[in-house]
């Protein structure tokens, strides 16, 4: 079995250790003898480079970088939307899901258009404090821990949240929603990076990607995740 991971704009979108998500997925596949290839998707990539990926990963970014990214992403809206609608697996952290909603208003109130794949919108945090700190949320896949640092406030439309905030701010600091879950795509405000501290989420992504690709149910070989769970539990216990 083989998985191709597409990493959206690594030079522009990888804040607070988000590249750890790529390393984590790669290692967890290799430890199980699943072939894995990670591709950097950049403004120079062709659409073919996107469409043969089994998992799409996007990280966080500052407002300036998000402005550069959206100009390129809008050119790929058709391909990316079709893939995600079709059940392709995705994980989008902070700055990248902001661009997959209807729009993102930057901290200085500039409105960037989004791809509208997730029915949500992000309002400017102008004049308000940044939402920073450890984040703990309860999801249908188990508790997740992460670190958030954003000014944007995201409000969901007709899309379910990824989780409910137990500690931290999540989407907007008001309604206790954290991230969004659309088909096989997860959106979250959790950097950290997310996957090494939450191996259950990493394995959910790998399982879903293999099931989508090979059309049968997959049970992954168990790994020794005792260190990962200690790191996870430390955050839960000290919140
Ligand atoms: N620039 C965005 C914001 O401040 C996203 C930040 C991030 O990805 N950490 O809301």
Tab-separated table of C-alpha atoms and ligand atoms in Angstrom:
chain	number	residue	atom	x	y	z
A	1	UNK	CA	0.000	0.000	0.000
A	2	UNK	CA	1.150	3.509	-0.678
A	3	UNK	CA	0.124	6.955	0.500
A	4	UNK	CA	1.004	10.243	-1.153
A	5	UNK	CA	0.856	13.231	1.193
A	6	UNK	CA	0.453	16.657	-0.384
A	7	UNK	CA	1.789	19.474	1.767
A	8	UNK	CA	0.293	22.826	0.855
A	9	UNK	CA	2.795	25.672	0.556
A	10	UNK	CA	5.409	24.465	3.095
A	11	UNK	CA	7.522	27.612	2.740
A	12	UNK	CA	4.572	29.896	3.411
A	13	UNK	CA	2.360	27.876	5.745
A	14	UNK	CA	4.097	26.041	8.566
A	15	UNK	CA	3.956	27.917	11.849
A	16	UNK	CA	4.429	26.519	15.376
A	17	UNK	CA	5.869	23.192	14.281
A	18	UNK	CA	3.198	22.287	11.731
A	19	UNK	CA	5.764	20.433	9.623
A	20	UNK	CA	5.728	17.885	12.467
A	21	UNK	CA	2.385	16.685	11.068
A	22	UNK	CA	4.109	15.592	7.839
A	23	UNK	CA	6.966	13.921	9.744
A	24	UNK	CA	4.509	12.128	12.021
A	25	UNK	CA	2.346	10.754	9.188
A	26	UNK	CA	5.442	9.709	7.244
A	27	UNK	CA	7.004	7.855	10.185
A	28	UNK	CA	3.758	6.158	11.225
A	29	UNK	CA	3.380	4.827	7.671
A	30	UNK	CA	7.022	3.721	7.421
A	31	UNK	CA	6.894	1.914	10.788
A	32	UNK	CA	4.086	-0.198	9.296
A	33	UNK	CA	5.792	-0.783	5.947
A	34	UNK	CA	3.291	1.425	4.143
A	35	UNK	CA	5.044	3.236	1.297
A	36	UNK	CA	4.800	6.961	1.755
A	37	UNK	CA	5.780	9.958	-0.298
A	38	UNK	CA	5.435	13.578	0.787
A	39	UNK	CA	5.132	16.166	-1.945
A	40	UNK	CA	5.532	19.874	-1.482
A	41	UNK	CA	2.751	21.703	-3.270
A	42	UNK	CA	3.878	25.186	-4.224
A	43	UNK	CA	2.756	27.830	-6.729
A	44	UNK	CA	5.012	26.010	-9.223
A	45	UNK	CA	3.249	22.611	-8.788
A	46	UNK	CA	0.940	21.348	-11.507
A	47	UNK	CA	-2.643	20.351	-10.743
A	48	UNK	CA	-1.657	16.750	-11.388
A	49	UNK	CA	0.651	17.012	-8.374
A	50	UNK	CA	-2.406	17.851	-6.281
A	51	UNK	CA	-4.905	15.388	-7.648
A	52	UNK	CA	-2.876	12.229	-7.120
A	53	UNK	CA	-2.418	12.943	-3.385
A	54	UNK	CA	-4.215	10.763	-0.831
A	55	UNK	CA	-3.928	13.196	2.087
A	56	UNK	CA	-3.746	16.978	1.817
A	57	UNK	CA	-2.114	18.821	4.714
A	58	UNK	CA	-2.141	22.562	5.299
A	59	UNK	CA	-0.524	24.473	8.151
A	60	UNK	CA	-0.804	27.897	9.690
A	61	UNK	CA	0.554	31.205	8.448
A	62	UNK	CA	0.737	34.889	9.110
A	63	UNK	CA	-1.728	37.177	7.333
A	64	UNK	CA	0.823	38.330	4.738
A	65	UNK	CA	1.617	34.758	3.681
A	66	UNK	CA	-2.091	33.916	3.576
A	67	UNK	CA	-2.548	36.736	1.051
A	68	UNK	CA	0.118	35.179	-1.201
A	69	UNK	CA	-1.281	31.666	-0.812
A	70	UNK	CA	-4.910	32.506	-1.568
A	71	UNK	CA	-3.951	34.076	-4.910
A	72	UNK	CA	-2.559	30.693	-5.995
A	73	UNK	CA	-5.158	28.562	-4.236
A	74	UNK	CA	-8.025	30.310	-6.038
A	75	UNK	CA	-6.570	29.058	-9.342
A	76	UNK	CA	-6.878	25.492	-8.007
A	77	UNK	CA	-10.312	25.874	-6.443
A	78	UNK	CA	-12.038	23.508	-8.895
A	79	UNK	CA	-9.568	20.625	-8.432
A	80	UNK	CA	-9.241	20.976	-4.677
A	81	UNK	CA	-12.984	21.347	-4.068
A	82	UNK	CA	-13.724	18.297	-6.254
A	83	UNK	CA	-11.153	16.192	-4.382
A	84	UNK	CA	-12.430	17.118	-0.928
A	85	UNK	CA	-16.088	16.744	-1.983
A	86	UNK	CA	-15.177	13.299	-3.241
A	87	UNK	CA	-13.952	12.244	0.215
A	88	UNK	CA	-10.233	12.885	-0.037
A	89	UNK	CA	-8.628	13.101	3.398
A	90	UNK	CA	-7.357	16.443	4.659
A	91	UNK	CA	-5.975	18.108	7.766
A	92	UNK	CA	-5.929	21.907	7.805
A	93	UNK	CA	-4.500	23.866	10.713
A	94	UNK	CA	-5.374	27.460	11.608
A	95	UNK	CA	-4.340	29.682	8.690
A	96	UNK	CA	-5.195	27.111	6.015
A	97	UNK	CA	-8.807	26.349	7.000
A	98	UNK	CA	-9.371	30.103	7.262
A	99	UNK	CA	-8.717	30.117	3.485
A	100	UNK	CA	-11.045	27.160	2.858
A	101	UNK	CA	-14.037	29.004	4.355
A	102	UNK	CA	-15.944	31.798	2.619
A	103	UNK	CA	-13.508	34.536	3.598
A	104	UNK	CA	-10.818	35.542	6.058
A	105	UNK	CA	-10.613	39.074	7.436
A	106	UNK	CA	-7.039	39.804	8.467
A	107	UNK	CA	-6.019	41.484	11.724
A	108	UNK	CA	-5.923	44.806	9.840
A	109	UNK	CA	-9.413	44.173	8.436
A	110	UNK	CA	-8.500	43.248	4.871
A	111	UNK	CA	-10.966	40.716	3.469
A	112	UNK	CA	-9.303	37.782	1.693
A	113	UNK	CA	-11.644	35.629	-0.384
A	114	UNK	CA	-11.748	31.933	0.534
A	115	UNK	CA	-12.523	28.791	-1.460
A	116	UNK	CA	-15.882	28.247	0.284
A	117	UNK	CA	-15.324	24.499	0.727
A	118	UNK	CA	-16.084	24.680	4.448
A	119	UNK	CA	-19.295	26.577	5.245
A	120	UNK	CA	-17.648	28.992	7.668
A	121	UNK	CA	-16.130	32.469	7.730
A	122	UNK	CA	-13.385	34.098	9.764
A	123	UNK	CA	-13.819	37.614	11.100
A	124	UNK	CA	-11.032	40.013	11.956
A	125	UNK	CA	-9.584	40.081	15.447
A	126	UNK	CA	-8.866	43.808	15.013
A	127	UNK	CA	-8.780	45.550	18.396
A	128	UNK	CA	-9.185	42.252	20.254
A	129	UNK	CA	-6.561	40.119	21.982
A	130	UNK	CA	-4.927	37.281	20.034
A	131	UNK	CA	-6.180	33.884	21.110
A	132	UNK	CA	-3.049	32.156	22.411
A	133	UNK	CA	-2.367	29.131	24.600
A	134	UNK	CA	-2.823	25.420	25.031
A	135	UNK	CA	-6.039	24.064	23.589
A	136	UNK	CA	-7.847	20.924	24.748
A	137	UNK	CA	-10.994	19.770	22.980
A	138	UNK	CA	-13.282	16.775	23.013
A	139	UNK	CA	-13.952	15.274	19.582
A	140	UNK	CA	-15.739	12.168	18.316
A	141	UNK	CA	-12.258	10.709	17.721
A	142	UNK	CA	-11.167	11.331	21.355
A	143	UNK	CA	-9.683	14.275	23.249
A	144	UNK	CA	-7.159	16.391	21.318
A	145	UNK	CA	-4.490	18.688	22.703
A	146	UNK	CA	-2.730	21.455	20.813
A	147	UNK	CA	-1.439	24.989	20.903
A	148	UNK	CA	-3.347	27.888	19.343
A	149	UNK	CA	-2.223	31.360	18.308
A	150	UNK	CA	-4.572	33.297	16.047
A	151	UNK	CA	-6.266	36.634	15.732
A	152	UNK	CA	-9.099	35.508	13.420
A	153	UNK	CA	-12.464	34.460	14.867
A	154	UNK	CA	-14.136	31.665	12.896
A	155	UNK	CA	-17.904	31.150	12.872
A	156	UNK	CA	-19.384	27.945	11.475
A	157	UNK	CA	-22.363	27.780	9.134
A	158	UNK	CA	-23.765	24.432	8.083
A	159	UNK	CA	-20.716	22.367	8.991
A	160	UNK	CA	-20.111	20.450	12.174
A	161	UNK	CA	-17.340	21.465	14.570
A	162	UNK	CA	-14.383	19.115	14.883
A	163	UNK	CA	-14.712	19.315	18.662
A	164	UNK	CA	-15.945	21.114	21.745
A	165	UNK	CA	-13.441	23.304	23.614
A	166	UNK	CA	-12.547	22.100	27.113
A	167	UNK	CA	-9.648	24.538	27.632
A	168	UNK	CA	-8.622	27.436	25.404
A	169	UNK	CA	-10.466	29.476	22.784
A	170	UNK	CA	-11.032	27.339	19.685
A	171	UNK	CA	-12.837	28.913	16.729
A	172	UNK	CA	-13.807	32.216	18.274
A	173	UNK	CA	-13.469	32.186	22.076
A	174	UNK	CA	-17.263	32.373	22.456
A	175	UNK	CA	-19.254	29.378	21.285
A	176	UNK	CA	-16.852	26.612	22.452
A	177	UNK	CA	-16.586	25.123	18.974
A	178	UNK	CA	-13.169	23.975	17.815
A	179	UNK	CA	-12.401	23.524	14.128
A	180	UNK	CA	-14.689	21.920	11.599
A	181	UNK	CA	-15.278	18.460	10.185
A	182	UNK	CA	-16.455	18.141	6.582
A	183	UNK	CA	-16.553	14.710	4.949
A	184	UNK	CA	-13.013	13.342	5.513
A	185	UNK	CA	-11.435	16.727	6.188
A	186	UNK	CA	-10.559	18.052	9.595
A	187	UNK	CA	-9.990	21.732	10.289
A	188	UNK	CA	-8.491	22.768	13.607
A	189	UNK	CA	-6.856	25.673	15.410
A	190	UNK	CA	-4.413	23.230	17.033
A	191	UNK	CA	-0.780	23.645	16.157
A	192	UNK	CA	1.659	21.960	18.425
A	193	UNK	CA	2.136	20.120	16.092
A	194	UNK	CA	-1.176	18.310	16.354
A	195	UNK	CA	-0.424	14.786	15.151
A	196	UNK	CA	2.604	13.760	17.270
A	197	UNK	CA	0.659	14.739	20.411
A	198	UNK	CA	-2.511	13.064	19.167
A	199	UNK	CA	-1.556	9.755	17.537
A	200	UNK	CA	-5.215	8.674	17.348
A	201	UNK	CA	-5.862	11.528	14.901
A	202	UNK	CA	-2.788	10.638	12.818
A	203	UNK	CA	-3.991	7.041	12.548
A	204	UNK	CA	-7.542	8.105	11.693
A	205	UNK	CA	-6.150	10.107	8.754
A	206	UNK	CA	-3.961	7.203	7.554
A	207	UNK	CA	-6.809	4.686	7.908
A	208	UNK	CA	-9.286	6.892	6.045
A	209	UNK	CA	-6.789	7.630	3.283
A	210	UNK	CA	-6.075	3.910	2.744
A	211	UNK	CA	-9.764	3.014	2.836
A	212	UNK	CA	-10.590	5.716	0.304
A	213	UNK	CA	-7.795	4.530	-1.968
A	214	UNK	CA	-8.123	0.751	-1.698
A	215	UNK	CA	-11.890	0.482	-1.106
A	216	UNK	CA	-11.790	-1.944	1.801
A	217	UNK	CA	-11.681	-1.545	5.557
A	218	UNK	CA	-8.249	-1.139	7.130
A	219	UNK	CA	-7.032	-1.997	10.621
A	220	UNK	CA	-3.627	-0.474	11.265
A	221	UNK	CA	-0.927	-2.365	13.134
A	222	UNK	CA	-0.618	-0.968	16.706
A	223	UNK	CA	2.468	1.111	17.513
A	224	UNK	CA	4.093	1.859	20.866
A	225	UNK	CA	2.716	5.348	21.521
A	226	UNK	CA	3.536	5.521	25.230
A	227	UNK	CA	5.705	8.658	24.884
A	228	UNK	CA	3.124	10.372	22.696
A	229	UNK	CA	0.381	9.682	25.231
A	230	UNK	CA	2.577	10.965	28.084
A	231	UNK	CA	3.009	14.271	26.213
A	232	UNK	CA	-0.729	14.361	25.521
A	233	UNK	CA	-1.648	13.581	29.127
A	234	UNK	CA	0.742	16.222	30.471
A	235	UNK	CA	-1.238	18.936	28.673
A	236	UNK	CA	-4.580	17.488	29.811
A	237	UNK	CA	-3.425	17.254	33.433
A	238	UNK	CA	-1.935	20.768	33.535
A	239	UNK	CA	-4.729	22.710	31.912
B	1	LIG	N1	-2.985	34.707	10.486
B	1	LIG	C1	-4.055	33.936	11.039
B	1	LIG	C2	-4.604	34.563	12.311
B	1	LIG	O1	-3.906	35.284	12.971
B	1	LIG	C3	-3.623	32.498	11.281
B	1	LIG	C4	-2.544	32.339	12.313
B	1	LIG	C5	-2.013	30.951	12.421
B	1	LIG	O2	-2.037	30.174	11.460
B	1	LIG	N2	-1.475	30.611	13.567
B	1	LIG	O3	-5.737	34.323	12.668
